[in-house]
Amino acid sequence: MKILAKAKKKVLGVLFLAGLTAGTSCILTGPTSPRKPEKGRPGAGVLSIFFTGNELGALKPCGCSGGQLGGLDRRSAVLDAVPEPRRLIVDTGSFVKSDSEQDLVKFNIIVRALDLLDYDLVSLSEKDIEIGENLDLLDGLGSLFDVISPHRIAGMNVPATFTKKLSLQGRTVVVTVAAFDAKSSPIEQIEGLFRPQPGQQAVGILILNRCDPGMIDSITEGVPAVDCIVCPAESDEPMVMGDPDKRPLVFSVGRFGRHVCELQIRVAERLKLSFRAIKVKEDLPQEAALVELYEDYQQIVRERNLLEKYPRFFLPAGLEYTGSKSCRPCHTDEYDKWGTSAHARAYATLERVGSQFDPECVICHVVGMDYESGFVSEQKTEHLKNVGCENCHGPGSEHITTLGKTKLTKPKSGCTDCHTPEHSSDYAGNEQQKLEKIAH
């Protein structure tokens, strides 16, 4: 992979960021770590097709706790385990969750990252097309990687299929990847997407936007050229549906970029397919060009002032947030106990990784950011930095004004509002231990 060389092609990067400021047996193995390239055994008779997709805006793990999976900057360590001539890299689309300003920034960053990572093919979802059209980016995607989609794009002739020949040990395998709109098209049309030639060793891969057992059975019986079906993700982790030893092999790629799926093709008289999901672990080396790209993203978020633009609601009954220090006069022991906790230093963890201007990160490190009178920025609302009393107990203005006669009311945050699997990988199963740390 020539990531560093690509990273020097500044003109292309500026263009994208300027608007922002056959018979087979299938074998399943569980999630693993990426293997090291084999020395002296180029390929050992194996071709690889890598799949990712459903990034949904997850550029990298939040970094709040260890043991987290994912990160575009670590993905190359997995992909580079296989030399370019023996691999095909495919993304199944769904770059972001919404068309919010921050997700539009992420859309551009993800497109640029897939280019730097030498992706061969991207299957665009309806949402990808909608956002790409709004950002005027669709015309330029074809210069970065091949694009397929089952959806029509106005003014563009985007194919539904992609074919590439991979060669190994004097044999050629023709890989066809097709995207099909199973929501609105009859499945009888699928057969026309695959046209293997007699005597040709071929692998047919079908990406669907809807899967159900009846549909899979119909494809299995009616379209023998389909060897693998990629279904929409219903879980963060990749899943294999049905019997992995039967054709077609049916799987989903997971969400948030925490795994890279690898379909291995063992080349012999008869092709044999096997599948594995590879964890993108935090101990994998980071690619410098992708690290720099994430820093570009952070800078854009800061320049766009997305933190202060974050939508906020009015609190009920004129309540306001007052900050943890306002609780100290009457609750000295509790305040002092809080001051020794990690909650009282939550904002500093953002500053260490440069995420103190990213609203998606900040919201779990400050008080009341969802509401008027809550945290806006360090300059304007410094007293609401860190995870404070009012996160759990509710806004304190009326309680203070009435000298404690008015009980604290909602909105109140629960631990799992922020301590989710993607943010706190060690929280689930250790809830009691965590609560003891903040008991007061």
Short mmCIF file of C-alpha atoms in Angstrom, two decimals:
data_model
loop_
_atom_site.label_atom_id
_atom_site.label_comp_id
_atom_site.label_asym_id
_atom_site.label_seq_id
_atom_site.Cartn_x
_atom_site.Cartn_y
_atom_site.Cartn_z
CA MET A 1 0.00 0.00 0.00
CA LYS A 2 1.29 3.38 -0.91
CA ILE A 3 -0.39 5.39 1.81
CA LEU A 4 2.43 7.85 2.28
CA ALA A 5 2.61 8.53 -1.44
CA LYS A 6 -1.13 9.05 -1.53
CA ALA A 7 -0.98 11.35 1.45
CA LYS A 8 1.28 13.66 -0.54
CA LYS A 9 -1.36 14.14 -3.23
CA LYS A 10 -2.57 17.31 -1.57
CA VAL A 11 -4.67 18.58 -4.46
CA LEU A 12 -7.17 15.73 -4.22
CA GLY A 13 -7.41 16.07 -0.47
CA VAL A 14 -8.04 19.77 -0.73
CA LEU A 15 -10.81 19.21 -3.24
CA PHE A 16 -12.65 17.01 -0.76
CA LEU A 17 -12.03 19.11 2.32
CA ALA A 18 -12.43 22.54 0.78
CA GLY A 19 -16.18 22.38 1.08
CA LEU A 20 -15.70 21.86 4.84
CA THR A 21 -13.58 24.77 5.70
CA ALA A 22 -18.43 -22.19 -7.58
CA GLY A 23 -18.72 -25.64 -5.53
CA THR A 24 -17.25 -24.45 -2.29
CA SER A 25 -17.12 -25.42 1.32
CA CYS A 26 -17.28 -22.53 3.73
CA ILE A 27 -15.51 -22.64 7.08
CA LEU A 28 -16.09 -20.14 9.90
CA THR A 29 -13.52 -19.10 12.46
CA GLY A 30 -14.07 -16.62 15.26
CA PRO A 31 -12.69 -13.10 15.58
CA THR A 32 -8.91 -13.08 15.48
CA SER A 33 -6.02 -10.68 15.35
CA PRO A 34 -4.44 -9.87 11.99
CA ARG A 35 -1.76 -12.29 10.92
CA LYS A 36 1.68 -11.18 9.95
CA PRO A 37 2.62 -11.44 6.26
CA GLU A 38 4.21 -14.78 5.49
CA LYS A 39 7.83 -14.54 4.43
CA GLY A 40 8.92 -16.78 1.57
CA ARG A 41 5.36 -18.04 1.07
CA PRO A 42 3.62 -15.41 -1.00
CA GLY A 43 -0.03 -16.21 -0.45
CA ALA A 44 0.31 -19.90 0.43
CA GLY A 45 -2.42 -20.48 -2.15
CA VAL A 46 -4.84 -17.91 -0.69
CA LEU A 47 -6.56 -14.85 -2.10
CA SER A 48 -8.34 -12.47 0.26
CA ILE A 49 -11.40 -10.26 -0.02
CA PHE A 50 -11.70 -7.80 2.84
CA PHE A 51 -15.06 -6.31 3.82
CA THR A 52 -15.92 -3.35 5.98
CA GLY A 53 -19.00 -1.17 6.15
CA ASN A 54 -21.51 0.57 8.37
CA GLU A 55 -18.92 2.97 9.75
CA LEU A 56 -21.83 5.18 10.78
CA GLY A 57 -19.44 7.99 11.51
CA ALA A 58 -17.09 6.05 13.82
CA LEU A 59 -13.70 7.39 12.76
CA LYS A 60 -11.94 5.93 15.80
CA PRO A 61 -12.79 4.74 19.33
CA CYS A 62 -13.48 7.53 21.77
CA GLY A 63 -10.35 6.75 23.82
CA CYS A 64 -12.05 7.11 27.20
CA SER A 65 -11.08 3.58 28.28
CA GLY A 66 -8.81 0.78 27.12
CA GLY A 67 -9.74 -2.34 25.22
CA GLN A 68 -11.73 -0.57 22.53
CA LEU A 69 -11.86 -1.83 18.96
CA GLY A 70 -11.79 0.10 15.72
CA GLY A 71 -10.13 3.10 14.18
CA LEU A 72 -9.48 3.97 10.56
CA ASP A 73 -5.87 4.75 11.50
CA ARG A 74 -5.26 1.11 12.57
CA ARG A 75 -7.11 -0.61 9.72
CA SER A 76 -4.13 -0.67 7.37
CA ALA A 77 -2.33 -3.09 9.71
CA VAL A 78 -5.02 -5.65 8.87
CA LEU A 79 -5.29 -4.91 5.17
CA ASP A 80 -1.53 -4.82 4.61
CA ALA A 81 -1.16 -8.40 5.87
CA VAL A 82 -2.04 -9.40 2.29
CA PRO A 83 -0.11 -7.97 -0.69
CA GLU A 84 -2.12 -5.84 -3.12
CA PRO A 85 -2.08 -8.35 -6.04
CA ARG A 86 -3.76 -11.00 -3.88
CA ARG A 87 -6.54 -8.96 -2.34
CA LEU A 88 -9.71 -7.03 -2.96
CA ILE A 89 -10.93 -4.44 -0.44
CA VAL A 90 -14.66 -3.69 -0.34
CA ASP A 91 -16.75 -1.33 1.75
CA THR A 92 -20.49 -1.97 1.86
CA GLY A 93 -21.41 1.66 2.53
CA SER A 94 -23.41 3.55 5.14
CA PHE A 95 -20.68 6.01 6.03
CA VAL A 96 -22.62 8.12 8.53
CA LYS A 97 -25.85 8.09 10.55
CA SER A 98 -27.42 11.36 9.51
CA ASP A 99 -27.06 14.57 7.52
CA SER A 100 -26.07 16.70 10.51
CA GLU A 101 -23.25 19.16 9.97
CA GLN A 102 -20.83 16.97 11.93
CA ASP A 103 -21.79 13.85 9.97
CA LEU A 104 -21.28 15.75 6.71
CA VAL A 105 -17.73 16.50 7.86
CA LYS A 106 -17.26 12.82 8.72
CA PHE A 107 -18.59 11.74 5.32
CA ASN A 108 -15.78 13.62 3.62
CA ILE A 109 -13.17 12.28 6.03
CA ILE A 110 -14.31 8.66 5.52
CA VAL A 111 -14.20 9.01 1.75
CA ARG A 112 -10.66 10.36 1.97
CA ALA A 113 -9.66 7.57 4.38
CA LEU A 114 -10.93 4.82 2.06
CA ASP A 115 -8.86 6.37 -0.70
CA LEU A 116 -5.73 6.42 1.47
CA LEU A 117 -6.39 2.80 2.46
CA ASP A 118 -6.49 1.75 -1.21
CA TYR A 119 -10.05 0.47 -1.24
CA ASP A 120 -10.99 -1.13 -4.56
CA LEU A 121 -14.76 -0.87 -4.29
CA VAL A 122 -17.50 0.90 -2.37
CA SER A 123 -21.19 -0.02 -2.52
CA LEU A 124 -23.15 3.16 -1.89
CA SER A 125 -26.32 3.07 0.20
CA GLU A 126 -29.29 5.34 -0.44
CA LYS A 127 -28.13 7.62 2.37
CA ASP A 128 -24.60 7.76 0.97
CA ILE A 129 -25.99 8.83 -2.40
CA GLU A 130 -28.23 11.48 -0.87
CA ILE A 131 -25.39 13.00 1.13
CA GLY A 132 -22.89 12.67 -1.70
CA GLU A 133 -25.25 14.54 -4.02
CA ASN A 134 -25.81 17.30 -1.47
CA LEU A 135 -22.07 17.72 -1.02
CA ASP A 136 -21.45 17.54 -4.77
CA LEU A 137 -18.99 14.67 -4.24
CA LEU A 138 -20.43 11.80 -6.29
CA ASP A 139 -18.77 12.76 -9.55
CA GLY A 140 -15.34 12.58 -7.93
CA LEU A 141 -15.67 9.25 -6.16
CA GLY A 142 -14.85 7.23 -9.27
CA SER A 143 -11.36 8.72 -9.33
CA LEU A 144 -10.68 7.33 -5.85
CA PHE A 145 -12.20 3.84 -6.02
CA ASP A 146 -14.78 1.91 -8.04
CA VAL A 147 -18.38 2.48 -7.03
CA ILE A 148 -21.46 0.27 -7.34
CA SER A 149 -24.99 0.79 -6.14
CA PRO A 150 -28.40 -0.80 -6.66
CA HIS A 151 -29.94 2.67 -6.58
CA ARG A 152 -30.23 5.07 -9.50
CA ILE A 153 -28.23 8.26 -9.34
CA ALA A 154 -29.45 11.22 -11.38
CA GLY A 155 -27.06 12.14 -14.17
CA MET A 156 -24.68 9.28 -13.44
CA ASN A 157 -24.29 5.78 -14.84
CA VAL A 158 -23.30 3.87 -11.71
CA PRO A 159 -23.09 0.10 -12.27
CA ALA A 160 -24.57 -2.51 -9.96
CA THR A 161 -21.67 -4.92 -10.50
CA PHE A 162 -17.90 -4.90 -10.27
CA THR A 163 -15.53 -7.58 -11.54
CA LYS A 164 -11.85 -8.09 -10.85
CA LYS A 165 -9.47 -10.87 -11.80
CA LEU A 166 -7.11 -12.09 -9.09
CA SER A 167 -4.21 -14.35 -10.03
CA LEU A 168 -2.20 -16.76 -7.93
CA GLN A 169 0.13 -19.63 -8.78
CA GLY A 170 -0.82 -19.54 -12.44
CA ARG A 171 -4.55 -19.59 -11.77
CA THR A 172 -7.01 -16.77 -12.30
CA VAL A 173 -10.10 -16.27 -10.15
CA VAL A 174 -12.81 -13.90 -11.38
CA VAL A 175 -14.50 -12.14 -8.48
CA THR A 176 -17.82 -10.41 -9.14
CA VAL A 177 -19.39 -8.19 -6.50
CA ALA A 178 -22.97 -7.04 -7.10
CA ALA A 179 -25.29 -4.74 -5.17
CA PHE A 180 -29.02 -5.45 -5.24
CA ASP A 181 -32.01 -3.52 -3.93
CA ALA A 182 -33.96 -6.35 -2.32
CA LYS A 183 -36.53 -3.91 -0.96
CA SER A 184 -37.97 -2.89 -4.32
CA SER A 185 -36.68 -5.30 -7.01
CA PRO A 186 -37.77 -8.89 -7.74
CA ILE A 187 -35.09 -11.41 -6.84
CA GLU A 188 -35.37 -12.94 -10.31
CA GLN A 189 -33.23 -10.03 -11.50
CA ILE A 190 -30.23 -11.19 -9.46
CA GLU A 191 -29.25 -13.91 -11.93
CA GLY A 192 -28.55 -11.27 -14.56
CA LEU A 193 -25.89 -9.68 -12.36
CA PHE A 194 -23.66 -12.76 -12.52
CA ARG A 195 -22.46 -14.19 -15.82
CA PRO A 196 -19.65 -16.68 -15.14
CA GLN A 197 -18.03 -18.12 -18.25
CA PRO A 198 -17.72 -21.89 -18.79
CA GLY A 199 -14.47 -23.25 -17.37
CA GLN A 200 -13.87 -20.08 -15.39
CA GLN A 201 -13.05 -20.18 -11.71
CA ALA A 202 -15.34 -17.54 -10.26
CA VAL A 203 -16.64 -16.22 -6.96
CA GLY A 204 -19.94 -14.32 -6.88
CA ILE A 205 -20.65 -11.98 -3.98
CA LEU A 206 -24.04 -10.31 -3.50
CA ILE A 207 -24.53 -7.26 -1.26
CA LEU A 208 -28.16 -6.86 -0.17
CA ASN A 209 -29.98 -4.04 1.58
CA ARG A 210 -32.50 -6.51 3.07
CA CYS A 211 -32.15 -10.15 4.10
CA ASP A 212 -34.66 -12.70 5.35
CA PRO A 213 -34.59 -16.52 5.38
CA GLY A 214 -37.07 -16.83 2.51
CA MET A 215 -35.06 -14.53 0.29
CA ILE A 216 -31.81 -16.34 1.05
CA ASP A 217 -33.45 -19.70 0.27
CA SER A 218 -34.73 -18.35 -3.05
CA ILE A 219 -31.29 -17.06 -4.01
CA THR A 220 -29.67 -20.34 -2.97
CA GLU A 221 -32.07 -22.32 -5.16
CA GLY A 222 -32.32 -19.95 -8.10
CA VAL A 223 -28.93 -18.26 -8.46
CA PRO A 224 -26.13 -20.84 -8.24
CA ALA A 225 -23.53 -18.24 -9.20
CA VAL A 226 -23.88 -16.54 -5.81
CA ASP A 227 -21.29 -17.91 -3.41
CA CYS A 228 -21.59 -15.30 -0.67
CA ILE A 229 -24.32 -12.94 0.51
CA VAL A 230 -23.54 -9.85 2.55
CA CYS A 231 -26.53 -8.78 4.64
CA PRO A 232 -27.20 -5.51 6.46
CA ALA A 233 -25.63 -5.41 9.92
CA GLU A 234 -27.92 -6.01 12.89
CA SER A 235 -25.08 -6.14 15.40
CA ASP A 236 -21.84 -4.29 16.10
CA GLU A 237 -19.97 -7.57 15.57
CA PRO A 238 -19.88 -9.51 12.29
CA MET A 239 -22.32 -12.39 12.13
CA VAL A 240 -22.63 -15.54 10.04
CA MET A 241 -26.22 -16.56 9.33
CA GLY A 242 -27.06 -20.20 8.82
CA ASP A 243 -24.63 -23.03 8.20
CA PRO A 244 -21.15 -21.65 7.43
CA ASP A 245 -20.26 -24.90 5.67
CA LYS A 246 -22.95 -24.47 3.03
CA ARG A 247 -23.08 -22.27 -0.02
CA PRO A 248 -23.86 -19.47 -0.14
CA LEU A 249 -22.00 -18.22 2.89
CA VAL A 250 -24.19 -15.50 4.44
CA PHE A 251 -22.70 -12.89 6.75
CA SER A 252 -22.83 -9.28 7.87
CA VAL A 253 -19.80 -7.07 8.44
CA GLY A 254 -20.76 -5.50 11.76
CA ARG A 255 -20.83 -1.82 12.59
CA PHE A 256 -18.55 1.04 13.59
CA GLY A 257 -15.41 -0.42 11.96
CA ARG A 258 -14.47 -2.58 14.93
CA HIS A 259 -13.74 -5.60 12.74
CA VAL A 260 -12.49 -6.28 9.25
CA CYS A 261 -14.08 -9.33 7.63
CA GLU A 262 -11.88 -11.51 5.46
CA LEU A 263 -13.16 -13.98 2.89
CA GLN A 264 -10.27 -16.27 2.00
CA ILE A 265 -10.25 -18.07 -1.34
CA ARG A 266 -8.00 -21.12 -1.44
CA VAL A 267 -7.01 -21.67 -5.03
CA ALA A 268 -6.91 -25.28 -6.23
CA GLU A 269 -8.86 -27.42 -8.70
CA ARG A 270 -11.93 -26.42 -6.71
CA LEU A 271 -12.11 -23.14 -4.88
CA LYS A 272 -12.60 -23.31 -1.13
CA LEU A 273 -13.90 -20.33 0.83
CA SER A 274 -13.40 -19.54 4.49
CA PHE A 275 -14.41 -16.55 6.59
CA ARG A 276 -13.06 -14.81 9.62
CA ALA A 277 -13.70 -11.58 11.47
CA ILE A 278 -10.53 -9.76 12.47
CA LYS A 279 -10.57 -7.44 15.46
CA VAL A 280 -9.12 -3.99 14.92
CA LYS A 281 -7.34 -3.83 18.28
CA GLU A 282 -5.88 -0.81 19.99
CA ASP A 283 -2.37 -2.36 19.99
CA LEU A 284 -2.20 -2.36 16.19
CA PRO A 285 0.18 0.24 14.74
CA GLN A 286 -1.33 3.50 13.59
CA GLU A 287 -0.83 4.74 10.04
CA ALA A 288 0.62 8.24 10.12
CA ALA A 289 -1.39 9.56 7.18
CA LEU A 290 -4.65 8.43 8.79
CA VAL A 291 -3.65 9.94 12.13
CA GLU A 292 -3.07 13.23 10.34
CA LEU A 293 -6.43 12.92 8.62
CA TYR A 294 -8.16 12.56 11.99
CA GLU A 295 -6.35 15.65 13.20
CA ASP A 296 -7.71 17.45 10.14
CA TYR A 297 -11.17 16.35 11.22
CA GLN A 298 -10.64 17.68 14.72
CA GLN A 299 -9.48 21.01 13.33
CA ILE A 300 -12.51 21.29 11.05
CA VAL A 301 -14.86 20.54 13.96
CA ARG A 302 -13.18 23.27 15.96
CA GLU A 303 -13.24 25.81 13.14
CA ARG A 304 -16.90 25.08 12.45
CA ASN A 305 -17.63 25.77 16.12
CA LEU A 306 -19.83 22.68 16.26
CA LEU A 307 -19.71 22.59 20.04
CA GLU A 308 -21.56 25.88 20.45
CA LYS A 309 -23.92 24.98 17.59
CA TYR A 310 -25.06 21.83 19.38
CA PRO A 311 -28.90 21.81 19.67
CA ARG A 312 -30.17 22.43 23.18
CA PHE A 313 -33.57 22.17 24.89
CA PHE A 314 -35.09 24.36 27.55
CA LEU A 315 -35.23 22.90 31.03
CA PRO A 316 -38.69 22.58 32.63
CA ALA A 317 -40.00 25.17 35.10
CA GLY A 318 -37.16 27.61 34.45
CA LEU A 319 -34.54 25.38 36.06
CA GLU A 320 -30.87 26.07 35.46
CA TYR A 321 -27.57 24.32 35.99
CA THR A 322 -25.35 25.95 38.59
CA GLY A 323 -22.19 23.84 38.72
CA SER A 324 -20.76 21.49 41.34
CA LYS A 325 -19.13 24.24 43.40
CA SER A 326 -22.55 25.60 44.26
CA CYS A 327 -23.29 22.32 46.08
CA ARG A 328 -20.22 22.55 48.31
CA PRO A 329 -21.52 24.84 51.10
CA CYS A 330 -24.15 22.31 52.20
CA HIS A 331 -22.58 19.10 50.94
CA THR A 332 -18.89 19.53 51.79
CA ASP A 333 -18.05 15.87 52.35
CA GLU A 334 -19.83 14.79 49.20
CA TYR A 335 -18.11 17.51 47.20
CA ASP A 336 -14.68 16.54 48.54
CA LYS A 337 -15.35 12.88 47.71
CA TRP A 338 -16.40 13.86 44.19
CA GLY A 339 -13.21 15.90 43.83
CA THR A 340 -11.08 12.76 44.18
CA SER A 341 -12.99 10.89 41.46
CA ALA A 342 -12.26 10.51 37.77
CA HIS A 343 -15.54 12.30 37.10
CA ALA A 344 -13.99 15.50 38.46
CA ARG A 345 -11.20 15.22 35.87
CA ALA A 346 -13.33 14.06 32.95
CA TYR A 347 -12.74 17.13 30.78
CA ALA A 348 -8.95 16.74 30.95
CA THR A 349 -9.19 13.34 29.25
CA LEU A 350 -10.64 15.12 26.21
CA GLU A 351 -7.86 17.69 26.17
CA ARG A 352 -5.21 14.96 26.18
CA VAL A 353 -6.53 13.58 22.88
CA GLY A 354 -7.61 16.88 21.31
CA SER A 355 -11.35 16.13 21.46
CA GLN A 356 -12.46 19.01 23.67
CA PHE A 357 -14.18 20.71 20.71
CA ASP A 358 -16.04 17.61 19.47
CA PRO A 359 -19.63 17.70 20.74
CA GLU A 360 -20.03 13.93 20.37
CA CYS A 361 -17.22 13.52 22.90
CA VAL A 362 -17.76 16.53 25.12
CA ILE A 363 -21.36 15.70 26.02
CA CYS A 364 -20.26 12.87 28.33
CA HIS A 365 -17.56 14.93 30.03
CA VAL A 366 -19.53 18.00 31.13
CA VAL A 367 -22.79 19.01 32.78
CA GLY A 368 -26.06 19.56 30.94
CA MET A 369 -24.87 20.03 27.38
CA ASP A 370 -28.26 18.94 26.03
CA TYR A 371 -29.98 21.92 27.66
CA GLU A 372 -30.02 25.69 27.84
CA SER A 373 -27.94 26.87 30.82
CA GLY A 374 -25.81 23.71 30.40
CA PHE A 375 -22.24 23.52 29.15
CA VAL A 376 -21.49 25.51 26.00
CA SER A 377 -17.72 25.91 25.94
CA GLU A 378 -14.81 26.16 28.34
CA GLN A 379 -14.69 29.91 27.88
CA LYS A 380 -18.39 30.52 28.50
CA THR A 381 -19.30 27.83 31.03
CA GLU A 382 -16.12 26.71 32.77
CA HIS A 383 -18.08 25.96 35.95
CA LEU A 384 -19.85 23.12 34.09
CA LYS A 385 -16.71 21.28 32.99
CA ASN A 386 -16.33 17.66 34.10
CA VAL A 387 -19.00 15.17 35.16
CA GLY A 388 -20.57 16.87 38.14
CA CYS A 389 -23.28 16.63 40.76
CA GLU A 390 -26.05 17.79 38.45
CA ASN A 391 -25.42 15.06 35.89
CA CYS A 392 -26.85 12.49 38.29
CA HIS A 393 -29.00 14.61 40.60
CA GLY A 394 -30.51 17.10 38.16
CA PRO A 395 -30.26 20.88 37.72
CA GLY A 396 -29.77 22.59 41.07
CA SER A 397 -30.97 26.19 40.77
CA GLU A 398 -34.32 25.80 42.53
CA HIS A 399 -32.88 23.46 45.15
CA ILE A 400 -30.28 26.08 46.05
CA THR A 401 -32.63 29.06 45.97
CA THR A 402 -35.05 27.39 48.41
CA LEU A 403 -32.22 26.20 50.67
CA GLY A 404 -32.92 22.57 49.85
CA LYS A 405 -36.68 22.65 50.33
CA THR A 406 -37.28 21.98 46.62
CA LYS A 407 -36.29 18.48 45.67
CA LEU A 408 -34.01 17.93 42.72
CA THR A 409 -35.84 16.74 39.61
CA LYS A 410 -35.21 15.49 36.11
CA PRO A 411 -33.41 15.58 33.76
CA LYS A 412 -31.02 13.19 35.45
CA SER A 413 -28.42 11.07 33.67
CA GLY A 414 -27.93 7.36 34.30
CA CYS A 415 -24.53 5.68 34.22
CA THR A 416 -25.30 3.79 31.03
CA ASP A 417 -26.18 6.97 29.16
CA CYS A 418 -22.44 7.42 28.69
CA HIS A 419 -20.86 4.18 29.92
CA THR A 420 -21.90 2.26 26.81
CA PRO A 421 -19.94 -0.67 25.34
CA GLU A 422 -18.39 1.58 22.71
CA HIS A 423 -17.28 4.16 25.27
CA SER A 424 -16.54 2.05 28.36
CA SER A 425 -15.61 -1.47 27.35
CA ASP A 426 -14.99 -2.57 30.96
CA TYR A 427 -18.18 -1.18 32.50
CA ALA A 428 -20.62 -4.01 31.75
CA GLY A 429 -20.18 -6.68 34.42
CA ASN A 430 -18.33 -4.33 36.75
CA GLU A 431 -21.15 -1.96 37.62
CA GLN A 432 -20.97 -2.42 41.40
CA GLN A 433 -17.24 -1.78 41.50
CA LYS A 434 -17.67 1.36 39.46
CA LEU A 435 -20.48 2.64 41.69
CA GLU A 436 -18.38 2.12 44.81
CA LYS A 437 -15.82 4.54 43.40
CA ILE A 438 -18.32 7.38 43.38
CA ALA A 439 -20.42 6.47 46.42
CA HIS A 440 -21.03 9.45 48.70
#
